[in-house]
Short mmCIF file of C-alpha atoms and ligand atoms in Angstrom, two decimals:
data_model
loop_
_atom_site.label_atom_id
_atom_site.label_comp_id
_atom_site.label_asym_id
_atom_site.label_seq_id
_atom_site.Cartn_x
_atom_site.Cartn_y
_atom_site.Cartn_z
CA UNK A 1 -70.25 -38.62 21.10
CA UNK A 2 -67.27 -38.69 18.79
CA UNK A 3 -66.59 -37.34 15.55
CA UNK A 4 -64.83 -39.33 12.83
CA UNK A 5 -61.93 -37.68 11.60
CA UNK A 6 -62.47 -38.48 8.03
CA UNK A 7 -66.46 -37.27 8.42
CA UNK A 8 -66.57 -37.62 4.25
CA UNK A 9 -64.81 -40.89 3.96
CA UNK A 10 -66.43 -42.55 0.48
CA UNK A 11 -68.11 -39.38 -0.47
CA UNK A 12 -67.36 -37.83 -4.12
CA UNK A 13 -67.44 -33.56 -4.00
CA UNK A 14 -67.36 -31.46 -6.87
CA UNK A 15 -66.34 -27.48 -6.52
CA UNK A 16 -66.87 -25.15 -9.24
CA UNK A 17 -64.61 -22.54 -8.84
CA UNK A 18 -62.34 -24.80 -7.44
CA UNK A 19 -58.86 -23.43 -8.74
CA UNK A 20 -59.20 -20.05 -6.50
CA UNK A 21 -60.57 -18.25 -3.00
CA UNK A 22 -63.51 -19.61 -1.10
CA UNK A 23 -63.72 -22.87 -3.66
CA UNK A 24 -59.85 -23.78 -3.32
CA UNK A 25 -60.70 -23.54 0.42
CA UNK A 26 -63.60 -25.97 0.79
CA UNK A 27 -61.66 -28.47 -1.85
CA UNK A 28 -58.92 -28.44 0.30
CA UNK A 29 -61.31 -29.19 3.50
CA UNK A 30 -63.47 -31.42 1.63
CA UNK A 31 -60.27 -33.63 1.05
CA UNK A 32 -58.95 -33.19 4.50
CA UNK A 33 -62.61 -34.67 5.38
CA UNK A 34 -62.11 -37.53 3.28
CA UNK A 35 -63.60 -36.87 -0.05
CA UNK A 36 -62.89 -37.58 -3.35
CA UNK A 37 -62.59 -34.19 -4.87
CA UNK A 38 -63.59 -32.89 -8.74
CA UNK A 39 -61.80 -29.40 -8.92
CA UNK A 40 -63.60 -27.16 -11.56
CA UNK A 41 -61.86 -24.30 -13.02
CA UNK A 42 -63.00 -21.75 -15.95
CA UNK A 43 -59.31 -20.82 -17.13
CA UNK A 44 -56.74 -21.49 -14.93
CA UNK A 45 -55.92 -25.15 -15.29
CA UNK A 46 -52.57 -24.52 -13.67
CA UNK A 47 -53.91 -23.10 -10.19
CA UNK A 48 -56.55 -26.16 -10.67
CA UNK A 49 -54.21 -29.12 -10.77
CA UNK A 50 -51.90 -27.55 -8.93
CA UNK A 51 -54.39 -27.81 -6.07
CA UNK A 52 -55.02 -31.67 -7.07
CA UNK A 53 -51.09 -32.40 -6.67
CA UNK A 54 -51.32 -30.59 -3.38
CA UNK A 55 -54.16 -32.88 -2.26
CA UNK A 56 -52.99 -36.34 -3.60
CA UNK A 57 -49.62 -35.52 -1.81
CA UNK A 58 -51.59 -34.58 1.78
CA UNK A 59 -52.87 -38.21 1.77
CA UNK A 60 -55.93 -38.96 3.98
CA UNK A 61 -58.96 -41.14 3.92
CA UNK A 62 -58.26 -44.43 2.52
CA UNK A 63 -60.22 -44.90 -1.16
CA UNK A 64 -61.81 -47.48 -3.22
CA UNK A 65 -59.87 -49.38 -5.54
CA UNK A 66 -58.80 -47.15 -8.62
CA UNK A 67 -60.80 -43.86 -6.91
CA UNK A 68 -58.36 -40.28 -7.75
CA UNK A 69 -58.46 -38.42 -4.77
CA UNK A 70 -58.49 -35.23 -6.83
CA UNK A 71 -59.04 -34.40 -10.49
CA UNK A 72 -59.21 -31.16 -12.39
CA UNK A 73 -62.30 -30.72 -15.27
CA UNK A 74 -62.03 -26.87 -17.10
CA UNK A 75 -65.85 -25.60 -17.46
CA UNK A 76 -67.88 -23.02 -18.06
CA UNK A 77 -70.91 -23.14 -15.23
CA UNK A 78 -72.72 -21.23 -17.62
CA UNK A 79 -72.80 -23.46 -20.76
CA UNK A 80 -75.47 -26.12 -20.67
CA UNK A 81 -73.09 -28.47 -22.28
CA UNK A 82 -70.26 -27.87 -20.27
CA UNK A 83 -71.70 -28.40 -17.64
CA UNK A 84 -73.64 -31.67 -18.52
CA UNK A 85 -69.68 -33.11 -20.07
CA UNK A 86 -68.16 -32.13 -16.53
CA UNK A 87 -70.72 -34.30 -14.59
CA UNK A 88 -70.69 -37.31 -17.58
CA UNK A 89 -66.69 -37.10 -16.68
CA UNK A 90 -67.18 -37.16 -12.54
CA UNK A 91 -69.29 -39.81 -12.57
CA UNK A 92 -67.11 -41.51 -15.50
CA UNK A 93 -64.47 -41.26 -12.97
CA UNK A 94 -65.91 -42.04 -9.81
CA UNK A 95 -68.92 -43.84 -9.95
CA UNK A 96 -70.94 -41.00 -8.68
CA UNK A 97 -71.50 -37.97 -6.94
CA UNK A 98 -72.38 -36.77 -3.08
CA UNK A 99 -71.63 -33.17 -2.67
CA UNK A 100 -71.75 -30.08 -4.71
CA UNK A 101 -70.51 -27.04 -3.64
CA UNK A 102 -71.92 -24.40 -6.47
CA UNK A 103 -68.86 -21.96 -6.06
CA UNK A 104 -68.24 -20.21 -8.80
CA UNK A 105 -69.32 -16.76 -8.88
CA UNK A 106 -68.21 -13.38 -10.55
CA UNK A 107 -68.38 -9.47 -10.37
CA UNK A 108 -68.91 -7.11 -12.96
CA UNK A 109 -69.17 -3.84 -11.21
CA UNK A 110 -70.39 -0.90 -11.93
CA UNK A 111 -72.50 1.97 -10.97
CA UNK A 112 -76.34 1.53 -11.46
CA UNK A 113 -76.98 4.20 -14.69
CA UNK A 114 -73.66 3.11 -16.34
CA UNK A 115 -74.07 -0.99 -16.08
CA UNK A 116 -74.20 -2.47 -19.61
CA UNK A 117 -76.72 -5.31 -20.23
CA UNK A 118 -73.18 -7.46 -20.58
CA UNK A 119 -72.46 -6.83 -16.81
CA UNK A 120 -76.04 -7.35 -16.19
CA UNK A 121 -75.98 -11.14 -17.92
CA UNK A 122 -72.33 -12.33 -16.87
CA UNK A 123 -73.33 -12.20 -13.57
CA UNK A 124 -76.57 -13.73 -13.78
CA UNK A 125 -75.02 -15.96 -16.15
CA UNK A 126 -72.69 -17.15 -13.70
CA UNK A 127 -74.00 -16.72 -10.37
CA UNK A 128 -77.63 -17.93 -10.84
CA UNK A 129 -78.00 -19.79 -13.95
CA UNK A 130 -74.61 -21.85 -13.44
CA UNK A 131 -75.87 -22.99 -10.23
CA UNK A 132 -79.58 -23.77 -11.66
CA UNK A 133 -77.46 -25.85 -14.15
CA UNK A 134 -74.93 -27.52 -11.76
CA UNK A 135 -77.50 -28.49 -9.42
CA UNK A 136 -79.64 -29.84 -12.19
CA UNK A 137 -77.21 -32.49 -12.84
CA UNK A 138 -76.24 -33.25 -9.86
CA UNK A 139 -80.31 -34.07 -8.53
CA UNK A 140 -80.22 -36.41 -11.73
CA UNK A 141 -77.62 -38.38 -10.13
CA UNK A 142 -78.99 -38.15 -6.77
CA UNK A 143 -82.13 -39.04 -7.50
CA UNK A 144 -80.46 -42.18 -10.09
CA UNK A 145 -78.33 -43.29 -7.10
CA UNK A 146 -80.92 -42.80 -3.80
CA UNK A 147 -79.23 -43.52 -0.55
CA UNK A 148 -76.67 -45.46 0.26
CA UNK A 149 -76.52 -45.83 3.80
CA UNK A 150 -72.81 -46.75 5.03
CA UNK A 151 -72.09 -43.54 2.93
CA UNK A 152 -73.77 -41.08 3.61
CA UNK A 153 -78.00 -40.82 5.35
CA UNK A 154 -78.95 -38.12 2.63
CA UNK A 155 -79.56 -39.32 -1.34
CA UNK A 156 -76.93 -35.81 -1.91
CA UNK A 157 -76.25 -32.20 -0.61
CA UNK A 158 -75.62 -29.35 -2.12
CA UNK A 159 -74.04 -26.41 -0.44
CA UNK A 160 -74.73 -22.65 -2.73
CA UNK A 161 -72.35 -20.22 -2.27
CA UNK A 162 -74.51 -17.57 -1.85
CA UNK A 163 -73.11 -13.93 0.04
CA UNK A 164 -74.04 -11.36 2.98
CA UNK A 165 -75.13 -9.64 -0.03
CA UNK A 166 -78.17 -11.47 -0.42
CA UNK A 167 -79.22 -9.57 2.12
CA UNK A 168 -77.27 -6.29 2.51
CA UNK A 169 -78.16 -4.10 -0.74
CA UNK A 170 -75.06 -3.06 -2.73
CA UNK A 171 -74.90 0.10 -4.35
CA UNK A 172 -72.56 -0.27 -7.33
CA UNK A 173 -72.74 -3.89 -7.41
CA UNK A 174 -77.02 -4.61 -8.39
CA UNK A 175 -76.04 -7.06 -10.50
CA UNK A 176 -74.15 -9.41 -7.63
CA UNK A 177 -76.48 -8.77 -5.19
CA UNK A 178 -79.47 -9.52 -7.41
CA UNK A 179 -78.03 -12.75 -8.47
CA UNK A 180 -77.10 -13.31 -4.72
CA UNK A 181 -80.74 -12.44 -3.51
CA UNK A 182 -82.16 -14.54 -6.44
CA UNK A 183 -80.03 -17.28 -5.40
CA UNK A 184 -81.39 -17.45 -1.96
CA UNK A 185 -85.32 -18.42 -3.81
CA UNK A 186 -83.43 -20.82 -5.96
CA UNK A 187 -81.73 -22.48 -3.02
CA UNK A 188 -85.05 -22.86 -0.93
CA UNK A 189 -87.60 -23.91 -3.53
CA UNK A 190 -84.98 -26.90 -4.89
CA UNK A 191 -84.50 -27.42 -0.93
CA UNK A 192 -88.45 -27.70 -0.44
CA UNK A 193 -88.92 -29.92 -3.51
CA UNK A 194 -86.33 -32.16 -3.06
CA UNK A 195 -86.36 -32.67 1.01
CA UNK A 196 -87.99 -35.78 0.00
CA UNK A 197 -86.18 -37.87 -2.08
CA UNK A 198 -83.43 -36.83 0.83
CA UNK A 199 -81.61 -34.36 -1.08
CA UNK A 200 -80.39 -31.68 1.34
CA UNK A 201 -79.82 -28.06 -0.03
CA UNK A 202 -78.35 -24.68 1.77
CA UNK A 203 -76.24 -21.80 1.17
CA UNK A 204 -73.53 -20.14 2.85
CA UNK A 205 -73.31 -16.29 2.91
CA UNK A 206 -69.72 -15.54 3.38
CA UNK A 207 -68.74 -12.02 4.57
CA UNK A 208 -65.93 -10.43 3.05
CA UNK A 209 -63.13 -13.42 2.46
CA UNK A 210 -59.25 -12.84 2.15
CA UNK A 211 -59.85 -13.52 -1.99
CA UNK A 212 -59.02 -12.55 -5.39
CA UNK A 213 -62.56 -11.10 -5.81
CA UNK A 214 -62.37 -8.11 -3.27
CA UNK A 215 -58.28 -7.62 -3.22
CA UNK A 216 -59.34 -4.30 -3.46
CA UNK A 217 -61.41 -4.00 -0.27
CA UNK A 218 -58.47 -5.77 2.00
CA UNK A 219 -54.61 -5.14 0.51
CA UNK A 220 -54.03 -1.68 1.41
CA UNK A 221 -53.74 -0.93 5.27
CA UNK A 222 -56.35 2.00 3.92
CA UNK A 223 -59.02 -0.06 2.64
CA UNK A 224 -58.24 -2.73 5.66
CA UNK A 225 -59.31 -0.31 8.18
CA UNK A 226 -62.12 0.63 6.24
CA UNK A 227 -63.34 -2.67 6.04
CA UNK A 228 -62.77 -3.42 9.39
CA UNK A 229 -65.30 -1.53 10.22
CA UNK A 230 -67.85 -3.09 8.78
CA UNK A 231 -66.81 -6.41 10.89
CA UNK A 232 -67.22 -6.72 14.78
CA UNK A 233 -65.13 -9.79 14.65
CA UNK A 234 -62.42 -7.29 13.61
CA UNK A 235 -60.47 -9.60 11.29
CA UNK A 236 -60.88 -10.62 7.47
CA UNK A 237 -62.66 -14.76 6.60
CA UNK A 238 -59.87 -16.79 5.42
CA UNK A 239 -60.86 -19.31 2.95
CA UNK A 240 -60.82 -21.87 5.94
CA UNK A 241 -63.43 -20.27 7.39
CA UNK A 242 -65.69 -20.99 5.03
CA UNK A 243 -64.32 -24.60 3.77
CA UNK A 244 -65.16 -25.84 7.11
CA UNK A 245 -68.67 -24.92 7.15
CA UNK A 246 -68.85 -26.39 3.97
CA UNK A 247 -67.59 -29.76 5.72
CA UNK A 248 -70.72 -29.19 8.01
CA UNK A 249 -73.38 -28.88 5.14
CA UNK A 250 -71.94 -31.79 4.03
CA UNK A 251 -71.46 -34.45 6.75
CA UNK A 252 -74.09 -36.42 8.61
CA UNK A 253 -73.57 -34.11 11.44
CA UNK A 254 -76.07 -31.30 9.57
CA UNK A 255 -78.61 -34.02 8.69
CA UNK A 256 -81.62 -32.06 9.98
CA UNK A 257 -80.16 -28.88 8.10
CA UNK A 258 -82.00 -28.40 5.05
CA UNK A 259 -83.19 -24.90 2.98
CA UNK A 260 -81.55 -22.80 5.21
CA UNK A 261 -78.07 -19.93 5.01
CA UNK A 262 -75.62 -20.40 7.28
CA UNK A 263 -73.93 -16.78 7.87
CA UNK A 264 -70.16 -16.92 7.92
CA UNK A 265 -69.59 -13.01 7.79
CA UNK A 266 -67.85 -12.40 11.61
CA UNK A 267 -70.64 -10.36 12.14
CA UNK A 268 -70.77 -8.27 9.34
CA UNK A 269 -75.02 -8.71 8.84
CA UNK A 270 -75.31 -7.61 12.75
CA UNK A 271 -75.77 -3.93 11.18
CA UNK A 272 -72.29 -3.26 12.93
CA UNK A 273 -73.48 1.18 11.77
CA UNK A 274 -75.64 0.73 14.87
CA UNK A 275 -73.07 -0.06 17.52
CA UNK A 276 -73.09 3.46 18.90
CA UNK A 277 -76.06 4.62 17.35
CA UNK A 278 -79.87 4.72 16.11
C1 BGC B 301 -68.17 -10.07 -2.31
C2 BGC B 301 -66.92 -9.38 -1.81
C3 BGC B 301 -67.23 -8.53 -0.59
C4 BGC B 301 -68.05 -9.29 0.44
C5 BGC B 301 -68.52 -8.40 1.60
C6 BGC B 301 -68.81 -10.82 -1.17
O1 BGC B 301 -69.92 -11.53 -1.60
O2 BGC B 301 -67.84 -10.94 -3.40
O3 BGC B 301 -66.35 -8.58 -2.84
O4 BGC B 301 -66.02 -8.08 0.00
O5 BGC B 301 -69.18 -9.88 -0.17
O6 BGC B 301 -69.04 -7.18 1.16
#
């Protein structure tokens, strides 16, 4: 068996939640792959294009005629028509789309008696309904498109960013784990009702991530150790970590790979508290 270097060769990704963290991780490894890469961003255009200049510069993959390797689009994942102009303006651009990676995701925490209905909906908002919405679009164009078998043997994937926390409850944070624990239902039911017209759909639950999201939980040799703790692989994920499963999800290579969550948490759901105890 060998593996083709460029496993996404022809293949058009979009990230939402592309400019930062975990997305700006699996753009960059989606590119190194070989694909064609939409970068979204909700307000920082800079970081966004930024990444795109990185990637056109890296090379790779040779492209159809005219084909960006990278392009920035600014929009909200929440905002029906945002989110509907974004897509018109990928497949503008490219022709199509094969992968989505629905990224973008927020926290608004707070503890349980003191969490205003704001909190509550920004991170449903986000979390859940912008990947209800994203995926929407993107199924139109799968199922528009079907396969096309010297790219790829599945009409489209998408890949949810979902989070240990849909599993591990979160005190001070109900609001992300609900949305992560919703997402989870989302993720399975498209999965089941679109297995198929070969669309293939999982998550990844990513453990706690070198990001901007939980700077708070990693940057001080204090919290480190703390957190260390709570991960028997005794290091933090690096974006890498999880751009390179999302490579997986992607590719061929996880064709019989469909409704499921692929842990990428160095342990941290193997109820580490129980190591020397219960
Ligand atoms: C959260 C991070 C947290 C990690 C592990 C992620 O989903 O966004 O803030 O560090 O889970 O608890």
């Amino acid at each position: 068996m060998s593996y083709s270097p460029y496993v996404l060769k022809g293949q058009v990704a979009l990230v939402t939640g592309g400019s930062s963290g975990i997305g700006e991780g699996a753009a960059r490894c989606l590119a190194q792959a070989g694909a064609a890469v939409v970068i979204n961003y909700h307000s920082d255009r800079a970081a966004a294009e930024q990444i795109v200049r990185d990637i056109i510069s890296e090379g790779g993959a040779e492209l159809a005629e005219g084909m960006p390797r990278a392009i920035a689009i600014g929009a909200n994942v929440a905002k029906e028509e945002e989110v509907k102009a974004m897509f018109a303006q990928t497949i503008a651009t490219f022709g199509t789309i094969d992968i989505l990676v629905n990224n973008a995701g927020i926290q608004q925490d707070a503890a349980f008696v003191d969490m205003t209905l704001a909190q509550w909906n920004l991170v449903m908002n986000v979390n859940l309904t912008g990947q209800f919405l994203c995926a929407r679009e993107a199924v139109k164009e799968f199922l528009r498109r079907g396969v096309k078998p010297d790219i790829s043997c599945a009409a489209g994937k998408i890949i949810c960013m979902s989070s240990v926390h849909q599993v591990i409850p979160w005190a001070g944070h109900v609001n992300y784990a609900t949305s992560k624990g919703g997402l989870e239902m989302l993720m399975k039911s498209m999965a089941q009702e679109l297995a198929p017209q070969k669309i293939r759909i999982n998550s990844i639950a990513p453990g706690a991530i070198e990001t901007q999201i939980n700077t708070a939980a990693w940057s001080t040799p204090e919290m480190k150790a703390k957190l260390l703790q709570l991960i028997p692989a005794g290091r933090v994920g690096m974006p890498e970590d999880i751009g390179k499963a999302v490579v997986w999800l992607a590719s061929d290579d996880s064709d019989y790979v469909n409704g499921t969550t692929l842990f990428v948490d160095g342990g941290m759901t193997l109820y580490p508290g129980f190591t020397k105890g219960g």
